[in-house]
Amino acid sequence: MATGKRILVAVDNSQEGSHAFHWSLTNLAADSDALLLLHVRPPVAEMFDRESIYLASEEVYALQRQLRADSQQLLDGLAHAATHGLEGVQVECVSEEGDPREVILSEAKRLAADLIVVGSRGLGAVSRLFLGSVSDYLVHHAACPIVVVRLPG
């Protein structure tokens, strides 16, 4: 059982997400900590335009299964890297579907995270205004500290 910090690291298949994960291992996590790896999958309904709404339910279920499998594969690989990098670290993997901002907040609360780590896509002010920024949202709404990790350079 981990007796140290409970560090939630939100990961995805991006270079920024990978960097945030590796940065967490190098700079934050210690052998007695719990590393809570969270991958948030997009809702399948948001992946299609209105003309595609009539997809057969079997196709939708197949896509959902594939997204879950891809998510689990990502998390398994990161968990393997974490346990080989830090011998005493406890790793828990969670894969959820939804809006990353809301899912990260709810999982941080449910998992009693002491700290949330996210990567930054480096959006400019205008892009953040129109697209929103997960890290910006978390900084303003999370109940625990947030570490936003930017790519070097």
XYZ file of N, CA and C in Angstrom:
459
model
N 0.845 -1.192 0.000
C 0.000 0.000 0.000
C 0.884 1.247 0.000
N 0.584 2.142 -0.887
C 1.356 3.387 -0.963
C 1.065 4.259 0.250
N 2.115 4.856 0.784
C 1.939 5.719 1.954
C 2.265 7.173 1.642
N 2.711 7.433 0.435
C 3.105 8.784 0.056
C 1.986 9.529 -0.643
N 2.379 10.324 -1.628
C 1.434 11.149 -2.386
C 0.601 10.287 -3.335
N -0.590 10.783 -3.639
C -1.457 10.171 -4.656
C -1.459 11.139 -5.843
N -0.691 10.778 -6.878
C -0.471 11.657 -8.018
C -1.287 11.174 -9.206
N -2.263 11.973 -9.607
C -3.066 11.647 -10.780
C -2.390 12.264 -12.004
N -2.056 11.434 -12.979
C -1.440 11.911 -14.218
C -2.419 11.634 -15.351
N -2.925 12.692 -15.963
C -3.820 12.556 -17.104
C -2.962 12.340 -18.343
N -3.189 11.232 -19.031
C -2.357 10.863 -20.175
C -3.212 10.696 -21.421
N -2.552 10.839 -22.554
C -3.190 10.540 -23.829
C -2.088 10.105 -24.787
N -2.418 9.966 -26.052
C -1.435 9.514 -27.034
C -0.591 10.642 -27.616
N -0.655 11.816 -27.034
C 0.082 12.955 -27.574
C 1.500 12.994 -27.016
N 2.340 13.747 -27.699
C 3.704 13.983 -27.236
C 3.668 14.717 -25.892
N 2.732 15.643 -25.742
C 2.613 16.407 -24.490
C 2.210 15.502 -23.328
N 1.285 14.586 -23.573
C 0.864 13.655 -22.529
C 1.984 12.711 -22.120
N 2.734 12.234 -23.098
C 3.872 11.357 -22.810
C 4.934 12.095 -22.004
N 5.192 13.338 -22.390
C 6.190 14.128 -21.669
C 5.741 14.375 -20.219
N 4.469 14.676 -20.011
C 3.956 14.898 -18.652
C 4.121 13.644 -17.798
N 3.844 12.487 -18.379
C 4.009 11.219 -17.656
C 5.469 11.021 -17.248
N 6.381 11.127 -18.211
C 7.801 10.901 -17.920
C 8.357 11.964 -16.974
N 7.884 13.196 -17.111
C 8.302 14.255 -16.198
C 7.865 13.916 -14.774
N 6.661 13.392 -14.635
C 6.146 13.008 -13.312
C 7.013 11.928 -12.675
N 7.407 10.947 -13.475
C 8.263 9.878 -12.948
C 9.608 10.423 -12.487
N 10.162 11.319 -13.259
C 11.488 11.861 -12.967
C 11.473 12.884 -11.837
N 10.446 13.720 -11.784
C 10.474 14.876 -10.882
C 9.526 14.824 -9.694
N 8.533 13.955 -9.729
C 7.551 13.967 -8.645
C 7.447 12.657 -7.879
N 7.281 11.581 -8.617
C 6.952 10.303 -7.984
C 8.136 9.729 -7.217
N 7.807 9.155 -6.069
C 8.791 8.455 -5.247
C 8.283 7.034 -5.022
N 9.153 6.195 -4.492
C 8.810 4.783 -4.328
C 7.563 4.536 -3.489
N 7.229 5.415 -2.567
C 6.086 5.188 -1.688
C 4.790 5.819 -2.212
N 4.837 6.426 -3.401
C 3.671 7.127 -3.938
C 2.751 6.212 -4.729
N 1.536 6.686 -4.914
C 0.576 6.025 -5.805
C 0.480 6.877 -7.067
N 0.700 6.256 -8.194
C 0.597 6.932 -9.480
C -0.732 6.505 -10.097
N -1.624 7.467 -10.253
C -2.970 7.217 -10.762
C -3.013 7.673 -12.214
N -2.948 6.739 -13.139
C -2.903 7.066 -14.566
C -4.317 7.100 -15.110
N -4.686 8.234 -15.687
C -6.048 8.427 -16.196
C -6.003 8.766 -17.671
N -6.740 7.986 -18.461
C -6.913 8.299 -19.877
C -8.396 8.535 -20.109
N -8.719 9.687 -20.713
C -10.113 10.039 -20.994
C -10.352 9.886 -22.491
N -11.275 8.980 -22.817
C -11.637 8.733 -24.213
C -12.748 9.687 -24.634
N -12.740 10.124 -25.884
C -13.835 10.994 -26.353
C -15.119 10.185 -26.490
N -16.263 10.791 -26.199
C -17.534 10.094 -26.431
C -17.674 9.784 -27.921
N -18.089 8.576 -28.241
C -18.209 8.154 -29.637
C -19.136 9.088 -30.407
N -20.195 9.553 -29.781
C -21.154 10.419 -30.469
C -20.502 11.710 -30.965
N -19.473 12.190 -30.278
C -18.808 13.430 -30.670
C -17.821 13.233 -31.822
N -17.608 11.984 -32.213
C -16.626 11.700 -33.247
C -17.228 11.748 -34.659
N -18.539 11.934 -34.735
C -19.206 11.895 -36.026
C -20.006 13.160 -36.268
N -20.200 13.474 -37.540
C -21.051 14.607 -37.874
C -22.509 14.140 -37.897
N -23.414 15.045 -38.104
C -24.846 14.719 -38.038
C -25.272 13.692 -39.083
N -24.615 13.696 -40.250
C -24.978 12.746 -41.291
C -24.626 11.314 -40.894
N -23.702 11.151 -39.979
C -23.261 9.822 -39.563
C -24.043 9.292 -38.372
N -25.042 10.019 -37.954
C -25.773 9.642 -36.742
C -26.501 8.308 -36.884
N -26.694 7.885 -38.109
C -27.452 6.661 -38.342
C -26.578 5.426 -38.470
N -25.410 5.462 -37.905
C -24.547 4.280 -37.903
C -25.253 3.133 -37.185
N -25.026 1.939 -37.658
C -25.608 0.771 -37.006
C -25.039 0.645 -35.600
N -25.871 0.205 -34.682
C -25.430 0.094 -33.292
C -24.240 -0.846 -33.163
N -24.149 -1.873 -34.014
C -22.999 -2.777 -33.953
C -21.706 -2.028 -34.276
N -21.779 -1.088 -35.221
C -20.597 -0.302 -35.573
C -20.187 0.613 -34.424
N -21.165 1.198 -33.769
C -20.885 2.074 -32.625
C -20.260 1.268 -31.493
N -20.830 0.097 -31.193
C -20.290 -0.748 -30.121
C -18.880 -1.226 -30.458
N -18.648 -1.554 -31.729
C -17.316 -1.989 -32.144
C -16.301 -0.861 -31.957
N -16.698 0.353 -32.316
C -15.809 1.494 -32.140
C -15.542 1.749 -30.657
N -16.572 1.656 -29.827
C -16.386 1.836 -28.388
C -15.433 0.787 -27.821
N -15.598 -0.455 -28.248
C -14.693 -1.526 -27.789
C -13.256 -1.244 -28.213
N -13.086 -0.769 -29.455
C -11.739 -0.477 -29.945
C -11.105 0.671 -29.165
N -11.879 1.705 -28.894
C -11.354 2.841 -28.122
C -10.975 2.410 -26.706
N -11.793 1.552 -26.084
C -11.459 1.034 -24.746
C -10.179 0.207 -24.788
N -10.058 -0.645 -25.810
C -8.865 -1.490 -25.938
C -7.616 -0.638 -26.163
N -7.713 0.369 -27.031
C -6.579 1.268 -27.275
C -6.185 1.999 -25.999
N -7.183 2.447 -25.246
C -6.936 3.153 -23.995
C -6.229 2.245 -22.996
N -6.709 1.008 -22.884
C -6.111 0.061 -21.951
C -4.681 -0.273 -22.346
N -4.429 -0.383 -23.648
C -3.073 -0.654 -24.127
C -2.129 0.495 -23.767
N -2.584 1.719 -23.949
C -1.790 2.886 -23.567
C -1.475 2.851 -22.081
N -2.501 2.635 -21.260
C -2.317 2.627 -19.806
C -1.417 1.483 -19.352
N -1.581 0.305 -19.964
C -0.737 -0.841 -19.592
C 0.739 -0.554 -19.872
N 1.018 0.076 -21.013
C 2.396 0.407 -21.347
C 2.995 1.409 -20.380
N 2.213 2.417 -20.020
C 2.700 3.424 -19.071
C 2.861 2.833 -17.673
N 1.944 1.963 -17.270
C 2.048 1.314 -15.958
C 3.307 0.456 -15.889
N 3.595 -0.235 -16.968
C 4.809 -1.056 -17.033
C 6.054 -0.170 -16.873
N 6.074 0.946 -17.587
C 7.211 1.870 -17.489
C 7.348 2.423 -16.068
N 6.227 2.729 -15.443
C 6.265 3.306 -14.092
C 6.784 2.302 -13.073
N 6.312 1.070 -13.139
C 6.735 0.074 -12.145
C 8.179 -0.355 -12.351
N 8.683 -0.238 -13.564
C 10.101 -0.552 -13.793
C 10.989 0.631 -13.445
N 10.418 1.831 -13.449
C 11.190 3.019 -13.103
C 11.280 3.261 -11.608
N 10.224 2.899 -10.893
C 10.167 3.096 -9.443
C 9.647 1.806 -8.810
N 10.494 1.133 -8.049
C 10.151 -0.190 -7.539
C 8.945 -0.214 -6.611
N 8.811 0.747 -5.719
C 7.754 0.698 -4.719
C 6.501 1.466 -5.075
N 6.453 2.034 -6.276
C 5.303 2.843 -6.651
C 4.094 1.939 -6.918
N 2.955 2.384 -6.442
C 1.694 1.681 -6.698
C 1.050 2.377 -7.895
N 0.667 1.615 -8.902
C 0.072 2.189 -10.106
C -1.374 1.719 -10.226
N -2.252 2.682 -10.466
C -3.659 2.379 -10.733
C -4.015 3.033 -12.054
N -4.663 2.278 -12.928
C -5.039 2.779 -14.253
C -6.546 2.928 -14.352
N -6.971 4.047 -14.902
C -8.390 4.322 -15.084
C -8.607 4.840 -16.499
N -9.584 4.263 -17.171
C -9.971 4.713 -18.505
C -11.449 5.068 -18.453
N -11.752 6.304 -18.793
C -13.135 6.779 -18.756
C -13.464 7.508 -20.046
N -14.734 7.596 -20.347
C -15.215 8.330 -21.509
C -15.864 9.632 -21.046
N -15.628 10.717 -21.788
C -16.296 11.972 -21.457
C -15.447 13.188 -21.761
N -15.890 14.308 -21.235
C -15.160 15.574 -21.358
C -13.955 15.502 -20.424
N -12.740 15.635 -20.955
C -11.552 15.502 -20.109
C -11.564 16.397 -18.874
N -12.056 17.617 -19.013
C -12.074 18.532 -17.866
C -12.899 17.962 -16.722
N -14.098 17.526 -17.031
C -15.001 17.021 -15.992
C -14.547 15.666 -15.453
N -14.082 14.800 -16.345
C -13.645 13.464 -15.911
C -12.419 13.567 -15.014
N -11.465 14.400 -15.388
C -10.262 14.545 -14.553
C -10.634 15.048 -13.166
N -11.511 16.042 -13.094
C -11.934 16.556 -11.782
C -12.653 15.496 -10.961
N -13.582 14.789 -11.577
C -14.352 13.790 -10.818
C -13.472 12.624 -10.382
N -12.552 12.198 -11.243
C -11.662 11.093 -10.869
C -10.653 11.529 -9.808
N -10.189 12.751 -9.883
C -9.273 13.254 -8.850
C -9.955 13.212 -7.485
N -11.213 13.583 -7.460
C -11.954 13.540 -6.203
C -12.198 12.101 -5.752
N -12.662 11.264 -6.665
C -12.968 9.865 -6.332
C -11.722 9.119 -5.854
N -10.584 9.388 -6.485
C -9.347 8.693 -6.150
C -8.551 9.382 -5.038
N -9.081 10.479 -4.521
C -8.426 11.247 -3.447
C -7.008 11.659 -3.849
N -6.891 12.214 -5.051
C -5.582 12.647 -5.544
C -5.080 13.847 -4.750
N -3.792 13.838 -4.432
C -3.154 14.965 -3.767
C -2.672 16.001 -4.773
N -2.539 15.580 -6.033
C -1.931 16.405 -7.062
C -2.392 15.887 -8.423
N -2.618 16.802 -9.371
C -2.972 16.429 -10.742
C -1.868 16.944 -11.656
N -1.412 16.074 -12.575
C -0.402 16.450 -13.557
C -1.018 16.308 -14.946
N -0.886 17.366 -15.746
C -1.377 17.338 -17.126
C -0.324 17.937 -18.044
N -0.361 17.527 -19.284
C 0.502 18.122 -20.296
C -0.176 19.360 -20.861
N 0.601 20.216 -21.484
C 0.070 21.430 -22.092
C 0.284 21.371 -23.596
N -0.778 21.665 -24.336
C -0.666 21.706 -25.795
C -0.079 23.031 -26.262
N 0.068 23.967 -25.364
C 0.661 25.254 -25.719
C -0.252 26.123 -26.562
N -1.545 26.077 -26.286
C -2.479 26.922 -27.025
C -2.220 28.388 -26.729
N -2.359 29.211 -27.725
C -2.267 30.651 -27.528
C -3.553 31.168 -26.914
N -3.582 32.446 -26.589
C -4.742 33.048 -25.927
C -6.012 32.934 -26.762
N -5.920 33.147 -28.060
C -7.106 33.084 -28.918
C -7.627 31.652 -29.013
N -6.745 30.699 -29.198
C -7.163 29.297 -29.273
C -7.813 28.847 -27.973
N -7.224 29.257 -26.836
C -7.813 28.897 -25.539
C -9.212 29.473 -25.413
N -9.415 30.676 -25.930
C -10.713 31.320 -25.850
C -11.768 30.510 -26.592
N -11.435 30.039 -27.799
C -12.413 29.328 -28.621
C -12.456 27.828 -28.349
N -11.312 27.216 -28.104
C -11.254 25.770 -27.926
C -11.317 25.366 -26.460
N -10.951 26.255 -25.594
C -10.863 25.896 -24.184
C -9.551 25.190 -23.918
N -9.160 25.182 -22.705
C -7.922 24.531 -22.311
C -8.221 23.672 -21.092
N -7.902 22.387 -21.204
C -8.120 21.489 -20.073
C -7.319 21.966 -18.873
N -6.047 22.288 -19.094
C -5.210 22.701 -17.970
C -5.716 23.998 -17.337
N -6.139 24.944 -18.147
C -6.675 26.196 -17.615
C -7.932 25.936 -16.780
N -8.807 25.085 -17.270
C -10.024 24.735 -16.539
C -9.675 24.088 -15.197
N -8.734 23.156 -15.218
C -8.352 22.458 -13.986
C -7.741 23.406 -12.967
N -6.904 24.313 -13.434
C -6.277 25.278 -12.518
C -7.344 26.078 -11.779
N -8.436 26.391 -12.443
C -9.482 27.209 -11.837
C -10.531 26.425 -11.059
N -10.623 25.106 -11.262
C -11.704 24.348 -10.641
C -11.276 23.194 -9.736
N -10.042 22.765 -9.804
C -9.610 21.609 -9.011
C -9.439 21.973 -7.541
N -9.694 20.989 -6.702
C -9.560 21.186 -5.260
C -8.142 20.899 -4.775
N -7.303 20.354 -5.635
C -5.919 20.053 -5.257
C -4.975 20.783 -6.213
N -3.675 20.810 -5.890
C -2.716 21.485 -6.779
C -2.651 20.827 -8.158
N -2.337 21.643 -9.159
C -2.199 21.196 -10.544
C -0.775 21.499 -11.005
N -0.173 20.536 -11.681
C 1.118 20.775 -12.320
C 0.880 20.650 -13.824
N 1.152 21.732 -14.552
C 1.014 21.739 -16.009
C 2.424 21.634 -16.587
N 2.650 20.563 -17.328
C 3.983 20.266 -17.859
C 4.026 20.630 -19.343
N 4.934 21.511 -19.674
C 5.099 21.929 -21.078
C 6.271 21.185 -21.694
N 6.199 20.996 -22.993
C 7.336 20.409 -23.708
C 8.518 21.367 -23.630
N 9.729 20.845 -23.552
C 10.892 21.740 -23.529
C 11.023 22.502 -24.849
N 11.577 23.694 -24.747
C 11.861 24.504 -25.929
C 10.709 25.293 -26.294
